Amino acid sequence: MSDEGGNGMGARFNNLTEGLNPEKIDYAKLVNNIWNYLRSYTSDSPRPQFSPDVLVKLFQNSNEVLKRDDMVVKVKGPAIIFGPLYGEGDSLITLISLSKKLPPEVTYVFLGCYLGHGFAQLECLFFLLAYKMLFPGKIILLKGHHEESISMEMLKVKDWIYGRGIVEEVHIENVLKEMKETCSSMSAAALINSKILCMPGGPGSLMREKGLKHLISIKKGSHSIGEKKLLMEASWSVLLVNESQKDMHGMPFFTGQQATDFCKKHRLKCIVRGRQMVDAGFLSKPKEVLTLISAVAYLDNFRNYAAVLHIEKGKGRIIRYKMEEGEQLSLELVKPGMGRNAVV
């Protein structure tokens, strides 16, 4: 641990890649280092620091592994499905702990949006990529809309990289480039036991027209305009829950009835997705669609549960938790102030 900030701002750093060889990364150690950082985080903790060489190799190596996954990954046996994390590292490790089952005993399926405004803006992604290297067939990483290159620019990921003690522009650009390429290799969907379709977004208009088999047939690599639109729908599509949402300004969407029809057509039991905030941590509406969020008290401006879905022997079980709250004393306290997810 260093007392001096490598970015000239006087920040303290905890180097989570210290002692790791970029040419032969000890992924178990990296996973453990990030886990311990997430577990012990407080607002005045030293900032996490990463070697750009280790990160570049992590991205390059995990990119090669991700490319070997099908665009729609077929999963057999028990699985635990995680919703969007949005950089909330405490939610990630809490839900893993509450699940009480780890790979390779069970397959973890993640519905994208690893990057976000939680305190672990980048660390959730780094952790899961290292975890993927340990259990390639048991960690399924789907690409959410936050993993799109345009989203990384809007989120100002370059600033986040700089905040991890990587200060030279050439290193920042290289890390960002490799991050974008790695995320572009993530799969669009997962199909659990041939009956449960997992997607970050959902079946937009083109997917409903072309069908699930067309999505399954897409190969990793360069894509046609039609294929890119189909993949974008898988990441971005929004479920319309009421009439007032009809004007989506070009955003792909689907209705409850369209989802029901899609499931019936493709003999699916249900679609499990993320993309939208739900107070209870999950929302089954319609009954063929389950929306999950795995980021508790999202942005500290909501009081939502964080949840995962455990699938085993054809049955589903929700595992969830909520932040402890004190009694509200006045209406002035309805909107919380800077909380445990705040980036200081």
CSV table of C-alpha atoms in Angstrom, one decimal, residues 72-290:
chain,number,residue,atom,x,y,z
A,72,VAL,CA,-26.2,-17.8,-27.3
A,73,VAL,CA,-24.5,-19.9,-24.7
A,74,LYS,CA,-26.3,-23.2,-23.9
A,75,VAL,CA,-26.2,-23.9,-20.1
A,76,LYS,CA,-27.1,-27.2,-18.5
A,77,GLY,CA,-27.7,-28.0,-14.9
A,78,PRO,CA,-28.1,-25.6,-12.0
A,79,ALA,CA,-27.4,-21.9,-12.6
A,80,ILE,CA,-27.6,-18.6,-10.7
A,81,ILE,CA,-28.5,-15.6,-12.8
A,82,PHE,CA,-27.3,-12.2,-11.8
A,83,GLY,CA,-28.9,-9.0,-12.9
A,84,PRO,CA,-27.2,-5.7,-13.7
A,85,LEU,CA,-24.5,-4.7,-11.1
A,86,TYR,CA,-23.7,-1.1,-12.2
A,87,GLY,CA,-20.4,-1.1,-10.4
A,88,GLU,CA,-21.9,-2.0,-7.0
A,89,GLY,CA,-19.2,-4.4,-5.8
A,90,ASP,CA,-20.8,-4.9,-2.4
A,91,SER,CA,-23.9,-6.2,-4.1
A,92,LEU,CA,-21.8,-8.6,-6.2
A,93,ILE,CA,-20.0,-10.3,-3.3
A,94,THR,CA,-23.0,-10.2,-1.0
A,95,LEU,CA,-25.2,-12.0,-3.5
A,96,ILE,CA,-22.4,-14.5,-4.2
A,97,SER,CA,-22.2,-15.2,-0.5
A,98,LEU,CA,-25.9,-15.5,0.0
A,99,SER,CA,-26.1,-17.9,-3.0
A,100,LYS,CA,-23.9,-20.4,-1.0
A,101,LYS,CA,-22.9,-22.2,-4.2
A,102,LEU,CA,-19.8,-21.4,-6.3
A,103,PRO,CA,-18.5,-22.5,-9.7
A,104,PRO,CA,-17.8,-25.2,-10.8
A,105,GLU,CA,-20.7,-26.6,-8.8
A,106,VAL,CA,-23.1,-24.2,-10.4
A,107,THR,CA,-23.0,-21.9,-13.5
A,108,TYR,CA,-23.1,-18.2,-13.0
A,109,VAL,CA,-24.9,-16.2,-15.7
A,110,PHE,CA,-24.5,-12.4,-15.6
A,111,LEU,CA,-26.9,-10.1,-17.5
A,112,GLY,CA,-24.4,-7.4,-18.3
A,113,CYS,CA,-23.9,-3.8,-17.0
A,114,TYR,CA,-20.9,-4.6,-14.9
A,115,LEU,CA,-19.6,-1.0,-15.3
A,116,GLY,CA,-21.5,1.8,-13.5
A,117,HIS,CA,-21.5,4.5,-10.9
A,118,GLY,CA,-21.1,2.3,-7.8
A,119,PHE,CA,-17.8,2.6,-5.8
A,120,ALA,CA,-16.4,-0.4,-7.9
A,121,GLN,CA,-16.9,1.3,-11.2
A,122,LEU,CA,-14.4,-1.0,-12.9
A,123,GLU,CA,-13.6,-3.6,-10.3
A,124,CYS,CA,-16.8,-5.7,-10.9
A,125,LEU,CA,-15.7,-6.2,-14.5
A,126,PHE,CA,-12.1,-7.0,-13.6
A,127,PHE,CA,-13.3,-9.4,-11.0
A,128,LEU,CA,-15.6,-11.3,-13.3
A,129,LEU,CA,-13.1,-11.5,-16.2
A,130,ALA,CA,-10.5,-13.0,-13.8
A,131,TYR,CA,-13.2,-15.4,-12.5
A,132,LYS,CA,-14.0,-16.3,-16.1
A,133,MET,CA,-10.4,-17.3,-16.6
A,134,LEU,CA,-10.6,-19.6,-13.6
A,135,PHE,CA,-13.9,-21.2,-14.7
A,136,PRO,CA,-14.3,-20.6,-18.4
A,137,GLY,CA,-17.4,-22.7,-18.9
A,138,LYS,CA,-19.1,-21.8,-15.6
A,139,ILE,CA,-19.0,-18.0,-15.8
A,140,ILE,CA,-21.2,-16.6,-18.6
A,141,LEU,CA,-20.8,-12.9,-19.2
A,142,LEU,CA,-23.4,-11.3,-21.4
A,143,LYS,CA,-23.0,-7.9,-22.9
A,144,GLY,CA,-25.2,-5.2,-21.4
A,145,HIS,CA,-25.7,-1.8,-22.8
A,146,HIS,CA,-23.1,-0.3,-20.5
A,147,GLU,CA,-20.5,-2.6,-22.2
A,148,GLU,CA,-21.1,-0.9,-25.6
A,149,SER,CA,-18.2,1.3,-26.7
A,150,ILE,CA,-20.5,4.4,-27.0
A,151,SER,CA,-21.7,3.8,-23.4
A,152,MET,CA,-18.1,3.7,-22.1
A,153,GLU,CA,-17.5,7.1,-23.7
A,154,MET,CA,-20.6,8.5,-22.1
A,155,LEU,CA,-19.7,7.0,-18.7
A,156,LYS,CA,-16.2,8.6,-19.0
A,157,VAL,CA,-14.4,5.3,-18.4
A,158,LYS,CA,-11.1,7.0,-19.2
A,159,ASP,CA,-11.5,9.1,-16.1
A,160,TRP,CA,-12.1,5.9,-14.0
A,161,ILE,CA,-9.0,4.3,-15.4
A,162,TYR,CA,-7.0,7.5,-14.5
A,163,GLY,CA,-8.4,7.2,-11.0
A,164,ARG,CA,-6.8,3.8,-10.6
A,165,GLY,CA,-3.3,5.3,-10.7
A,166,ILE,CA,-2.9,4.8,-14.5
A,167,VAL,CA,-1.8,8.3,-15.5
A,168,GLU,CA,0.0,8.1,-18.8
A,169,GLU,CA,-2.3,8.7,-21.8
A,170,VAL,CA,-0.8,5.9,-23.8
A,171,HIS,CA,-1.5,3.4,-21.1
A,172,ILE,CA,-5.1,4.8,-20.5
A,173,GLU,CA,-5.8,4.5,-24.2
A,174,ASN,CA,-4.4,1.0,-24.4
A,175,VAL,CA,-6.4,-0.2,-21.4
A,176,LEU,CA,-9.6,1.3,-22.8
A,177,LYS,CA,-9.0,-0.1,-26.3
A,178,GLU,CA,-8.5,-3.7,-24.9
A,179,MET,CA,-11.5,-3.2,-22.6
A,180,LYS,CA,-13.8,-2.3,-25.5
A,181,GLU,CA,-12.5,-5.2,-27.6
A,182,THR,CA,-13.0,-7.7,-24.8
A,183,CYS,CA,-16.6,-6.5,-24.0
A,184,SER,CA,-17.4,-6.7,-27.7
A,185,SER,CA,-16.7,-10.5,-27.5
A,186,MET,CA,-19.2,-11.1,-24.8
A,187,SER,CA,-22.2,-13.2,-25.8
A,188,ALA,CA,-25.7,-11.9,-26.4
A,189,ALA,CA,-27.8,-14.4,-24.5
A,190,ALA,CA,-27.8,-17.7,-22.6
A,191,LEU,CA,-30.2,-20.6,-22.9
A,192,ILE,CA,-30.6,-22.6,-19.7
A,193,ASN,CA,-31.8,-26.2,-20.0
A,194,SER,CA,-33.3,-25.2,-23.4
A,195,LYS,CA,-36.2,-23.5,-21.7
A,196,ILE,CA,-35.0,-20.3,-20.0
A,197,LEU,CA,-33.6,-17.5,-22.2
A,198,CYS,CA,-31.4,-14.9,-20.5
A,199,MET,CA,-30.7,-11.6,-22.2
A,200,PRO,CA,-29.7,-8.2,-20.8
A,201,GLY,CA,-32.5,-6.5,-22.9
A,202,GLY,CA,-35.1,-8.6,-24.6
A,203,PRO,CA,-36.8,-9.5,-27.9
A,204,GLY,CA,-37.0,-6.4,-29.9
A,205,SER,CA,-38.9,-6.1,-33.2
A,206,LEU,CA,-36.1,-7.6,-35.4
A,207,MET,CA,-35.6,-10.5,-33.0
A,208,ARG,CA,-39.3,-11.2,-33.0
A,209,GLU,CA,-39.3,-11.2,-36.8
A,210,LYS,CA,-36.2,-13.2,-37.3
A,211,GLY,CA,-36.6,-15.6,-34.4
A,212,LEU,CA,-34.3,-17.1,-31.8
A,213,LYS,CA,-32.6,-19.5,-34.3
A,214,HIS,CA,-31.3,-16.5,-36.2
A,215,LEU,CA,-29.7,-15.1,-33.1
A,216,ILE,CA,-28.2,-18.5,-32.3
A,217,SER,CA,-26.7,-18.7,-35.8
A,218,ILE,CA,-24.7,-15.5,-35.4
A,219,LYS,CA,-20.9,-16.1,-35.0
A,220,LYS,CA,-18.5,-14.1,-33.0
A,221,GLY,CA,-16.5,-11.6,-35.1
A,222,SER,CA,-17.5,-9.0,-37.8
A,223,HIS,CA,-21.3,-8.7,-38.3
A,224,SER,CA,-23.7,-7.4,-41.0
A,225,ILE,CA,-25.9,-4.4,-40.3
A,226,GLY,CA,-28.8,-6.7,-39.6
A,227,GLU,CA,-26.8,-8.8,-37.2
A,228,LYS,CA,-25.6,-5.7,-35.3
A,229,LYS,CA,-29.2,-4.5,-34.9
A,230,LEU,CA,-30.2,-7.9,-33.6
A,231,LEU,CA,-27.4,-7.9,-31.1
A,232,MET,CA,-28.1,-4.4,-30.1
A,233,GLU,CA,-31.7,-5.3,-29.3
A,234,ALA,CA,-30.5,-8.1,-27.1
A,235,SER,CA,-28.6,-5.6,-25.0
A,236,TRP,CA,-30.8,-2.5,-25.1
A,237,SER,CA,-34.5,-3.6,-25.5
A,238,VAL,CA,-36.9,-2.2,-22.9
A,239,LEU,CA,-40.0,-3.9,-21.6
A,240,LEU,CA,-43.0,-1.5,-21.8
A,241,VAL,CA,-44.9,-1.8,-18.6
A,242,ASN,CA,-47.5,0.9,-19.2
A,243,GLU,CA,-49.1,2.9,-22.1
A,244,SER,CA,-47.1,6.1,-21.2
A,245,GLN,CA,-43.9,4.5,-22.4
A,246,LYS,CA,-44.9,4.1,-26.0
A,247,ASP,CA,-42.7,6.9,-27.3
A,248,MET,CA,-39.3,5.4,-26.9
A,249,HIS,CA,-37.3,7.8,-29.1
A,250,GLY,CA,-35.8,5.0,-31.2
A,251,MET,CA,-35.0,2.6,-28.3
A,252,PRO,CA,-35.9,-1.0,-29.1
A,253,PHE,CA,-38.8,-2.3,-27.0
A,254,PHE,CA,-41.3,-5.1,-26.5
A,255,THR,CA,-44.6,-5.4,-24.7
A,256,GLY,CA,-45.6,-8.1,-22.3
A,257,GLN,CA,-47.9,-9.7,-24.9
A,258,GLN,CA,-45.1,-9.8,-27.4
A,259,ALA,CA,-42.8,-11.5,-24.9
A,260,THR,CA,-45.5,-14.0,-24.1
A,261,ASP,CA,-46.0,-14.7,-27.8
A,262,PHE,CA,-42.2,-15.0,-28.3
A,263,CYS,CA,-41.9,-17.6,-25.5
A,264,LYS,CA,-44.8,-19.6,-26.9
A,265,LYS,CA,-43.4,-19.6,-30.4
A,266,HIS,CA,-40.0,-20.8,-29.3
A,267,ARG,CA,-41.2,-23.1,-26.6
A,268,LEU,CA,-39.6,-21.2,-23.8
A,269,LYS,CA,-40.6,-21.3,-20.2
A,270,CYS,CA,-39.6,-17.7,-19.6
A,271,ILE,CA,-37.2,-14.8,-20.4
A,272,VAL,CA,-34.9,-13.6,-17.7
A,273,ARG,CA,-33.5,-10.1,-18.3
A,274,GLY,CA,-32.1,-7.0,-16.6
A,275,ARG,CA,-32.0,-3.5,-18.1
A,276,GLN,CA,-34.6,-1.8,-15.8
A,277,MET,CA,-34.8,-0.9,-12.1
A,278,VAL,CA,-37.4,-2.9,-10.1
A,279,ASP,CA,-38.0,-2.1,-6.4
A,280,ALA,CA,-38.4,-5.7,-5.2
A,281,GLY,CA,-35.1,-6.8,-7.0
A,282,PHE,CA,-37.2,-8.8,-9.4
A,283,LEU,CA,-40.5,-8.3,-11.3
A,284,SER,CA,-42.5,-11.1,-13.0
A,285,LYS,CA,-44.6,-9.2,-15.4
A,286,PRO,CA,-45.9,-10.8,-17.5
A,287,LYS,CA,-45.4,-14.3,-16.0
A,288,GLU,CA,-43.1,-15.3,-18.9
A,289,VAL,CA,-40.7,-12.4,-18.2
A,290,LEU,CA,-38.6,-12.0,-15.1
